[in-house]
mmCIF file of C-alpha atoms in Angstrom:
data_model
loop_
_atom_site.group_PDB
_atom_site.id
_atom_site.type_symbol
_atom_site.label_atom_id
_atom_site.label_comp_id
_atom_site.label_asym_id
_atom_site.label_seq_id
_atom_site.Cartn_x
_atom_site.Cartn_y
_atom_site.Cartn_z
ATOM 1 C CA UNK A 154 -0.055 -7.966 -15.502
ATOM 2 C CA UNK A 155 1.536 -10.901 -13.738
ATOM 3 C CA UNK A 156 4.480 -8.703 -12.767
ATOM 4 C CA UNK A 157 2.213 -6.186 -11.050
ATOM 5 C CA UNK A 158 0.318 -8.966 -9.263
ATOM 6 C CA UNK A 159 3.538 -10.694 -8.154
ATOM 7 C CA UNK A 160 5.098 -7.445 -6.983
ATOM 8 C CA UNK A 161 1.936 -6.411 -5.129
ATOM 9 C CA UNK A 162 1.659 -9.741 -3.325
ATOM 10 C CA UNK A 163 5.364 -9.652 -2.439
ATOM 11 C CA UNK A 164 5.024 -6.147 -0.967
ATOM 12 C CA UNK A 165 1.925 -7.034 1.079
ATOM 13 C CA UNK A 166 3.616 -10.156 2.451
ATOM 14 C CA UNK A 167 6.860 -8.310 3.194
ATOM 15 C CA UNK A 168 4.814 -5.733 5.133
ATOM 16 C CA UNK A 169 2.924 -8.437 7.042
ATOM 17 C CA UNK A 170 6.094 -10.300 8.009
ATOM 18 C CA UNK A 171 7.758 -7.015 8.991
ATOM 19 C CA UNK A 172 4.864 -6.229 11.330
ATOM 20 C CA UNK A 173 4.923 -9.748 12.795
ATOM 21 C CA UNK A 174 8.682 -9.455 13.296
ATOM 22 C CA UNK A 175 8.328 -6.117 15.072
ATOM 23 C CA UNK A 176 5.603 -7.527 17.306
ATOM 24 C CA UNK A 177 7.674 -10.618 18.133
ATOM 25 C CA UNK A 178 10.707 -8.449 18.877
ATOM 26 C CA UNK A 179 8.645 -6.203 21.138
ATOM 27 C CA UNK A 180 7.387 -9.325 22.972
ATOM 28 C CA UNK A 181 10.976 -10.535 23.444
ATOM 29 C CA UNK A 182 10.727 -13.551 21.116
ATOM 30 C CA UNK A 183 13.990 -13.090 19.219
ATOM 31 C CA UNK A 184 13.820 -16.418 17.379
ATOM 32 C CA UNK A 185 10.382 -15.628 15.952
ATOM 33 C CA UNK A 186 11.434 -12.060 15.144
ATOM 34 C CA UNK A 187 14.443 -13.376 13.205
ATOM 35 C CA UNK A 188 12.251 -15.834 11.275
ATOM 36 C CA UNK A 189 9.738 -13.152 10.357
ATOM 37 C CA UNK A 190 12.559 -10.791 9.406
ATOM 38 C CA UNK A 191 14.045 -13.412 7.094
ATOM 39 C CA UNK A 192 10.632 -13.984 5.504
ATOM 40 C CA UNK A 193 10.147 -10.235 4.980
ATOM 41 C CA UNK A 194 13.596 -9.923 3.406
ATOM 42 C CA UNK A 195 12.832 -12.929 1.170
ATOM 43 C CA UNK A 196 9.723 -11.230 -0.168
ATOM 44 C CA UNK A 197 11.715 -8.086 -0.901
ATOM 45 C CA UNK A 198 14.071 -10.249 -2.969
ATOM 46 C CA UNK A 199 11.091 -11.923 -4.666
ATOM 47 C CA UNK A 200 9.725 -8.453 -5.471
ATOM 48 C CA UNK A 201 13.076 -7.461 -6.967
ATOM 49 C CA UNK A 202 13.223 -10.645 -9.072
ATOM 50 C CA UNK A 203 9.703 -10.173 -10.420
ATOM 51 C CA UNK A 204 10.425 -6.493 -11.076
ATOM 52 C CA UNK A 205 13.587 -7.342 -12.994
ATOM 53 C CA UNK A 206 11.747 -9.908 -15.104
ATOM 54 C CA UNK A 207 8.761 -7.698 -15.933
ATOM 55 C CA UNK A 208 8.464 -3.993 -15.161
ATOM 56 C CA UNK A 209 12.154 -3.111 -15.400
ATOM 57 C CA UNK A 210 11.965 -3.681 -19.158
ATOM 58 C CA UNK A 211 9.180 -1.114 -19.627
ATOM 59 C CA UNK A 212 11.199 2.137 -19.626
ATOM 60 C CA UNK A 213 13.819 0.577 -21.890
ATOM 61 C CA UNK A 214 11.634 -1.171 -24.470
ATOM 62 C CA UNK A 215 8.116 0.276 -24.545
ATOM 63 C CA UNK A 216 9.128 3.832 -25.575
ATOM 64 C CA UNK A 217 11.193 2.368 -28.424
ATOM 65 C CA UNK A 218 8.051 0.648 -29.683
ATOM 66 C CA UNK A 219 5.430 3.370 -29.291
ATOM 67 C CA UNK A 220 7.107 6.621 -30.322
ATOM 68 C CA UNK A 221 6.776 7.680 -33.977
ATOM 69 C CA UNK A 222 9.721 6.738 -36.126
ATOM 70 C CA UNK A 223 11.005 10.295 -36.512
ATOM 71 C CA UNK A 224 11.337 10.811 -32.722
ATOM 72 C CA UNK A 225 11.859 7.237 -31.526
ATOM 73 C CA UNK A 226 15.424 7.707 -30.225
ATOM 74 C CA UNK A 227 14.552 10.890 -28.340
ATOM 75 C CA UNK A 228 11.371 9.327 -26.962
ATOM 76 C CA UNK A 229 13.281 6.313 -25.722
ATOM 77 C CA UNK A 230 15.841 8.604 -24.068
ATOM 78 C CA UNK A 231 13.029 10.494 -22.309
ATOM 79 C CA UNK A 232 11.529 7.205 -21.130
ATOM 80 C CA UNK A 233 14.802 6.173 -19.505
ATOM 81 C CA UNK A 234 15.250 9.695 -18.118
ATOM 82 C CA UNK A 235 11.796 9.482 -16.498
ATOM 83 C CA UNK A 236 12.669 6.097 -15.026
ATOM 84 C CA UNK A 237 15.867 7.569 -13.563
ATOM 85 C CA UNK A 238 14.028 10.518 -12.017
ATOM 86 C CA UNK A 239 11.515 8.091 -10.474
ATOM 87 C CA UNK A 240 14.321 5.996 -9.011
ATOM 88 C CA UNK A 241 15.983 9.073 -7.567
ATOM 89 C CA UNK A 242 12.790 10.288 -5.912
ATOM 90 C CA UNK A 243 12.023 6.859 -4.526
ATOM 91 C CA UNK A 244 15.519 6.608 -3.095
ATOM 92 C CA UNK A 245 15.041 9.940 -1.325
ATOM 93 C CA UNK A 246 11.466 9.252 -0.239
ATOM 94 C CA UNK A 247 11.773 5.704 1.157
ATOM 95 C CA UNK A 248 13.727 6.568 4.329
ATOM 96 C CA UNK A 249 11.211 9.289 5.167
ATOM 97 C CA UNK A 250 8.256 6.982 4.548
ATOM 98 C CA UNK A 251 9.708 4.103 6.567
ATOM 99 C CA UNK A 252 10.554 6.375 9.507
ATOM 100 C CA UNK A 253 7.046 7.874 9.559
ATOM 101 C CA UNK A 254 4.711 5.033 8.588
ATOM 102 C CA UNK A 255 6.915 1.945 8.922
ATOM 103 C CA UNK A 256 5.757 -1.231 7.205
ATOM 104 C CA UNK A 257 2.720 0.622 5.821
ATOM 105 C CA UNK A 258 5.144 1.944 3.210
ATOM 106 C CA UNK A 259 5.169 -1.570 1.762
ATOM 107 C CA UNK A 260 1.354 -1.641 1.814
ATOM 108 C CA UNK A 261 1.356 1.546 -0.273
ATOM 109 C CA UNK A 262 3.817 0.002 -2.738
ATOM 110 C CA UNK A 263 1.681 -3.156 -2.948
ATOM 111 C CA UNK A 264 -1.451 -1.096 -3.600
ATOM 112 C CA UNK A 265 0.333 0.939 -6.293
ATOM 113 C CA UNK A 266 1.254 -2.273 -8.095
ATOM 114 C CA UNK A 267 -2.337 -3.491 -8.060
ATOM 115 C CA UNK A 268 -3.624 -0.066 -9.185
ATOM 116 C CA UNK A 269 -1.215 -0.230 -12.131
ATOM 117 C CA UNK A 270 -3.157 -3.146 -13.635
ATOM 118 C CA UNK A 271 -6.294 -1.217 -14.722
ATOM 119 C CA UNK A 272 -4.127 1.731 -15.728
ATOM 120 C CA UNK A 273 -2.036 -0.437 -18.066
ATOM 121 C CA UNK A 274 -5.162 -2.197 -19.360
ATOM 122 C CA UNK A 275 -6.844 1.114 -20.246
ATOM 123 C CA UNK A 276 -3.927 3.270 -21.414
ATOM 124 C CA UNK A 277 -1.107 1.091 -22.816
ATOM 125 C CA UNK A 278 -1.754 -0.479 -26.241
ATOM 126 C CA UNK A 279 -0.324 -3.932 -26.873
ATOM 127 C CA UNK A 280 2.754 -3.847 -29.081
ATOM 128 C CA UNK A 281 3.282 -7.607 -29.357
ATOM 129 C CA UNK A 282 3.254 -8.976 -32.933
ATOM 130 C CA UNK A 283 3.022 -5.508 -34.477
ATOM 131 C CA UNK A 284 5.543 -3.842 -36.717
ATOM 132 C CA UNK A 285 6.918 -0.439 -35.803
ATOM 133 C CA UNK A 286 4.951 1.002 -38.722
ATOM 134 C CA UNK A 287 1.747 -0.483 -37.348
ATOM 135 C CA UNK A 288 2.471 1.086 -33.973
ATOM 136 C CA UNK A 289 2.526 4.497 -35.654
ATOM 137 C CA UNK A 290 -0.851 3.669 -37.175
ATOM 138 C CA UNK A 291 -2.191 2.481 -33.820
ATOM 139 C CA UNK A 292 -1.657 5.965 -32.426
ATOM 140 C CA UNK A 293 -3.573 7.596 -35.306
ATOM 141 C CA UNK A 294 -6.644 7.716 -33.052
ATOM 142 C CA UNK A 295 -6.736 10.911 -31.049
ATOM 143 C CA UNK A 296 -7.578 9.244 -27.739
ATOM 144 C CA UNK A 297 -5.767 7.962 -24.656
ATOM 145 C CA UNK A 298 -8.000 4.859 -24.365
ATOM 146 C CA UNK A 299 -6.717 1.546 -25.693
ATOM 147 C CA UNK A 300 -10.118 0.332 -26.905
ATOM 148 C CA UNK A 301 -10.626 3.474 -29.047
ATOM 149 C CA UNK A 302 -7.114 3.222 -30.485
ATOM 150 C CA UNK A 303 -7.592 -0.479 -31.282
ATOM 151 C CA UNK A 304 -10.959 0.238 -32.930
ATOM 152 C CA UNK A 305 -9.476 3.014 -35.086
ATOM 153 C CA UNK A 306 -6.493 0.792 -35.938
ATOM 154 C CA UNK A 307 -8.817 -2.021 -37.086
ATOM 155 C CA UNK A 308 -10.899 0.430 -39.146
ATOM 156 C CA UNK A 309 -7.828 1.845 -40.882
ATOM 157 C CA UNK A 310 -6.432 -1.620 -41.606
ATOM 158 C CA UNK A 311 -9.809 -2.847 -42.934
ATOM 159 C CA UNK A 312 -10.320 0.245 -45.073
ATOM 160 C CA UNK A 313 -6.940 0.005 -46.724
ATOM 161 C CA UNK A 314 -4.762 -2.976 -45.819
ATOM 162 C CA UNK A 315 -1.924 -1.442 -47.813
ATOM 163 C CA UNK A 316 -2.002 1.624 -45.548
ATOM 164 C CA UNK A 317 1.101 0.475 -43.720
ATOM 165 C CA UNK A 318 4.101 0.093 -45.985
ATOM 166 C CA UNK A 319 7.634 -0.631 -44.896
ATOM 167 C CA UNK A 320 9.594 1.293 -47.484
ATOM 168 C CA UNK A 321 13.043 2.757 -47.078
ATOM 169 C CA UNK A 322 14.805 -0.621 -47.076
ATOM 170 C CA UNK A 323 14.108 -1.533 -43.492
ATOM 171 C CA UNK A 324 14.226 2.025 -42.182
ATOM 172 C CA UNK A 325 10.537 1.774 -41.348
ATOM 173 C CA UNK A 326 8.988 4.710 -43.196
ATOM 174 C CA UNK A 327 5.257 4.995 -42.639
ATOM 175 C CA UNK A 328 3.129 6.258 -45.518
ATOM 176 C CA UNK A 329 -0.419 7.036 -44.431
ATOM 177 C CA UNK A 330 -3.016 8.240 -46.876
ATOM 178 C CA UNK A 331 -5.541 10.562 -45.304
ATOM 179 C CA UNK A 332 -8.373 12.664 -46.730
ATOM 180 C CA UNK A 333 -5.914 15.564 -46.892
ATOM 181 C CA UNK A 334 -3.327 13.574 -48.851
ATOM 182 C CA UNK A 335 -0.321 11.338 -48.281
ATOM 183 C CA UNK A 336 1.651 11.834 -45.074
ATOM 184 C CA UNK A 337 5.106 10.312 -44.742
ATOM 185 C CA UNK A 338 6.568 9.731 -41.320
ATOM 186 C CA UNK A 339 10.316 9.259 -41.202
ATOM 187 C CA UNK A 340 13.070 9.841 -43.694
ATOM 188 C CA UNK A 341 13.472 8.017 -46.956
ATOM 189 C CA UNK A 342 16.875 7.089 -48.285
#
Protein backbone atom coordinates (compact mmCIF):
# COMPACT_ATOMS: atom_id res chain seq x y z
CA UNK A 1 0.00 0.00 0.00
CA UNK A 2 2.75 2.43 0.89
CA UNK A 3 4.30 1.92 -2.53
CA UNK A 4 1.08 2.92 -4.30
CA UNK A 5 0.68 5.96 -2.04
CA UNK A 6 4.31 7.03 -2.53
CA UNK A 7 4.14 6.55 -6.28
CA UNK A 8 0.83 8.40 -6.53
CA UNK A 9 2.11 11.38 -4.53
CA UNK A 10 5.32 11.46 -6.58
CA UNK A 11 3.35 11.49 -9.85
CA UNK A 12 0.99 14.26 -8.69
CA UNK A 13 3.92 16.39 -7.52
CA UNK A 14 5.91 15.75 -10.70
CA UNK A 15 2.85 16.88 -12.70
CA UNK A 16 2.41 20.00 -10.55
CA UNK A 17 6.07 21.01 -10.85
CA UNK A 18 5.98 20.32 -14.60
CA UNK A 19 3.01 22.67 -14.98
CA UNK A 20 4.68 25.34 -12.83
CA UNK A 21 7.85 24.98 -14.90
CA UNK A 22 5.94 25.36 -18.16
CA UNK A 23 4.15 28.43 -16.82
CA UNK A 24 7.41 29.99 -15.61
CA UNK A 25 9.06 29.26 -18.96
CA UNK A 26 6.14 30.82 -20.82
CA UNK A 27 6.46 33.92 -18.58
CA UNK A 28 10.19 34.15 -19.37
CA UNK A 29 11.42 33.26 -15.87
CA UNK A 30 14.13 30.76 -16.83
CA UNK A 31 15.57 30.41 -13.33
CA UNK A 32 12.19 29.46 -11.86
CA UNK A 33 11.47 27.15 -14.80
CA UNK A 34 14.78 25.36 -14.22
CA UNK A 35 14.03 24.96 -10.50
CA UNK A 36 10.57 23.56 -11.16
CA UNK A 37 11.98 21.27 -13.84
CA UNK A 38 14.57 19.92 -11.41
CA UNK A 39 11.85 19.34 -8.81
CA UNK A 40 9.67 17.50 -11.35
CA UNK A 41 12.61 15.32 -12.41
CA UNK A 42 13.38 14.60 -8.74
CA UNK A 43 9.87 13.31 -8.18
CA UNK A 44 10.17 11.07 -11.22
CA UNK A 45 13.31 9.60 -9.63
CA UNK A 46 11.49 9.26 -6.29
CA UNK A 47 8.67 7.45 -8.12
CA UNK A 48 11.20 5.09 -9.71
CA UNK A 49 12.86 4.39 -6.34
CA UNK A 50 9.56 3.64 -4.62
CA UNK A 51 8.49 1.49 -7.58
CA UNK A 52 11.71 -0.49 -7.44
CA UNK A 53 11.33 -1.07 -3.71
CA UNK A 54 7.68 -2.12 -3.82
CA UNK A 55 5.66 -2.80 -6.97
CA UNK A 56 8.51 -4.04 -9.16
CA UNK A 57 8.69 -7.18 -7.02
CA UNK A 58 5.04 -8.08 -7.65
CA UNK A 59 5.30 -9.71 -11.11
CA UNK A 60 8.39 -11.64 -10.03
CA UNK A 61 7.32 -12.89 -6.60
CA UNK A 62 3.54 -12.87 -6.20
CA UNK A 63 2.79 -15.36 -9.02
CA UNK A 64 5.36 -17.75 -7.53
CA UNK A 65 3.41 -17.64 -4.27
CA UNK A 66 -0.19 -17.85 -5.47
CA UNK A 67 -0.21 -20.35 -8.33
CA UNK A 68 -0.93 -24.00 -7.47
CA UNK A 69 2.16 -26.12 -7.07
CA UNK A 70 1.64 -28.09 -10.28
CA UNK A 71 1.61 -24.92 -12.46
CA UNK A 72 3.73 -22.55 -10.36
CA UNK A 73 6.63 -22.22 -12.82
CA UNK A 74 4.33 -21.59 -15.78
CA UNK A 75 2.23 -19.15 -13.76
CA UNK A 76 5.30 -17.22 -12.71
CA UNK A 77 6.46 -17.08 -16.35
CA UNK A 78 3.06 -15.70 -17.39
CA UNK A 79 3.25 -13.09 -14.64
CA UNK A 80 6.59 -11.83 -15.92
CA UNK A 81 5.31 -12.02 -19.51
CA UNK A 82 2.33 -9.83 -18.54
CA UNK A 83 4.65 -7.36 -16.86
CA UNK A 84 6.76 -7.19 -20.03
CA UNK A 85 3.72 -6.60 -22.24
CA UNK A 86 2.61 -3.80 -19.89
CA UNK A 87 6.04 -2.18 -20.06
CA UNK A 88 6.04 -2.38 -23.84
CA UNK A 89 2.62 -0.76 -24.14
CA UNK A 90 3.52 1.96 -21.68
CA UNK A 91 6.70 2.70 -23.60
CA UNK A 92 4.68 3.10 -26.80
CA UNK A 93 1.82 5.01 -25.18
CA UNK A 94 3.73 7.58 -23.08
CA UNK A 95 4.99 9.76 -25.97
CA UNK A 96 1.47 9.93 -27.41
CA UNK A 97 -0.04 10.80 -24.04
CA UNK A 98 2.55 13.48 -23.24
CA UNK A 99 2.17 15.09 -26.67
CA UNK A 100 -1.63 15.21 -26.37
CA UNK A 101 -2.34 15.86 -22.69
CA UNK A 102 1.04 16.95 -21.33
CA UNK A 103 1.54 16.84 -17.57
CA UNK A 104 -1.98 15.44 -17.14
CA UNK A 105 -0.41 12.12 -18.12
CA UNK A 106 1.29 12.16 -14.72
CA UNK A 107 -2.05 12.94 -13.04
CA UNK A 108 -3.50 9.82 -14.68
CA UNK A 109 -0.56 7.74 -13.46
CA UNK A 110 -0.96 9.16 -9.94
CA UNK A 111 -4.68 8.36 -9.95
CA UNK A 112 -4.00 4.81 -11.18
CA UNK A 113 -1.65 4.25 -8.26
CA UNK A 114 -4.26 5.42 -5.76
CA UNK A 115 -6.97 3.31 -7.44
CA UNK A 116 -4.71 0.27 -7.09
CA UNK A 117 -5.03 0.40 -3.29
CA UNK A 118 -8.69 -0.75 -3.01
CA UNK A 119 -8.13 -3.20 -5.86
CA UNK A 120 -5.22 -4.86 -4.03
CA UNK A 121 -7.14 -4.77 -0.74
CA UNK A 122 -10.15 -6.54 -2.26
CA UNK A 123 -8.56 -8.97 -4.73
CA UNK A 124 -5.02 -9.92 -3.62
CA UNK A 125 -4.79 -12.28 -0.62
CA UNK A 126 -1.90 -11.78 1.77
CA UNK A 127 0.82 -14.38 1.32
CA UNK A 128 3.05 -13.28 4.20
CA UNK A 129 3.74 -15.97 6.84
CA UNK A 130 1.94 -18.66 4.84
CA UNK A 131 3.44 -21.80 3.39
CA UNK A 132 3.04 -22.54 -0.30
CA UNK A 133 0.68 -25.37 0.65
CA UNK A 134 -1.48 -22.97 2.63
CA UNK A 135 -1.64 -20.66 -0.38
CA UNK A 136 -3.15 -23.50 -2.39
CA UNK A 137 -5.72 -23.93 0.37
CA UNK A 138 -6.42 -20.20 0.46
CA UNK A 139 -7.60 -20.38 -3.14
CA UNK A 140 -10.00 -23.26 -2.38
CA UNK A 141 -12.81 -20.71 -2.12
CA UNK A 142 -14.43 -20.11 -5.47
CA UNK A 143 -14.46 -16.32 -5.20
CA UNK A 144 -12.32 -13.37 -6.28
CA UNK A 145 -12.84 -11.50 -2.98
CA UNK A 146 -10.14 -11.66 -0.33
CA UNK A 147 -12.55 -11.65 2.62
CA UNK A 148 -14.43 -14.71 1.26
CA UNK A 149 -11.17 -16.56 0.56
CA UNK A 150 -9.85 -15.76 4.05
CA UNK A 151 -13.13 -16.91 5.63
CA UNK A 152 -13.08 -20.20 3.71
CA UNK A 153 -9.39 -20.66 4.55
CA UNK A 154 -10.10 -20.18 8.28
CA UNK A 155 -13.04 -22.61 8.11
CA UNK A 156 -10.96 -25.29 6.41
CA UNK A 157 -8.09 -24.86 8.87
CA UNK A 158 -10.47 -24.97 11.87
CA UNK A 159 -12.33 -28.00 10.55
CA UNK A 160 -9.20 -30.02 9.99
CA UNK A 161 -5.90 -28.45 11.04
CA UNK A 162 -4.07 -31.37 9.44
CA UNK A 163 -5.62 -30.50 6.07
CA UNK A 164 -2.37 -28.98 4.87
CA UNK A 165 0.50 -31.43 4.85
CA UNK A 166 3.94 -30.82 3.44
CA UNK A 167 4.82 -34.26 2.18
CA UNK A 168 7.17 -35.10 -0.65
CA UNK A 169 10.31 -34.12 1.28
CA UNK A 170 10.05 -30.39 0.77
CA UNK A 171 8.47 -30.61 -2.67
CA UNK A 172 5.31 -29.08 -1.24
CA UNK A 173 2.60 -31.59 -2.12
CA UNK A 174 -0.84 -30.51 -0.98
CA UNK A 175 -3.25 -33.21 0.17
CA UNK A 176 -6.78 -31.87 0.61
CA UNK A 177 -9.58 -34.07 1.82
CA UNK A 178 -12.93 -33.08 0.39
CA UNK A 179 -16.39 -34.65 0.55
CA UNK A 180 -15.57 -36.38 -2.74
CA UNK A 181 -12.32 -37.86 -1.44
CA UNK A 182 -8.63 -37.03 -1.20
CA UNK A 183 -7.18 -34.69 -3.82
CA UNK A 184 -3.42 -34.44 -4.24
CA UNK A 185 -1.92 -31.39 -5.87
CA UNK A 186 1.61 -31.80 -7.16
CA UNK A 187 3.82 -34.78 -7.74
CA UNK A 188 5.09 -37.10 -5.07
CA UNK A 189 8.55 -38.57 -5.23
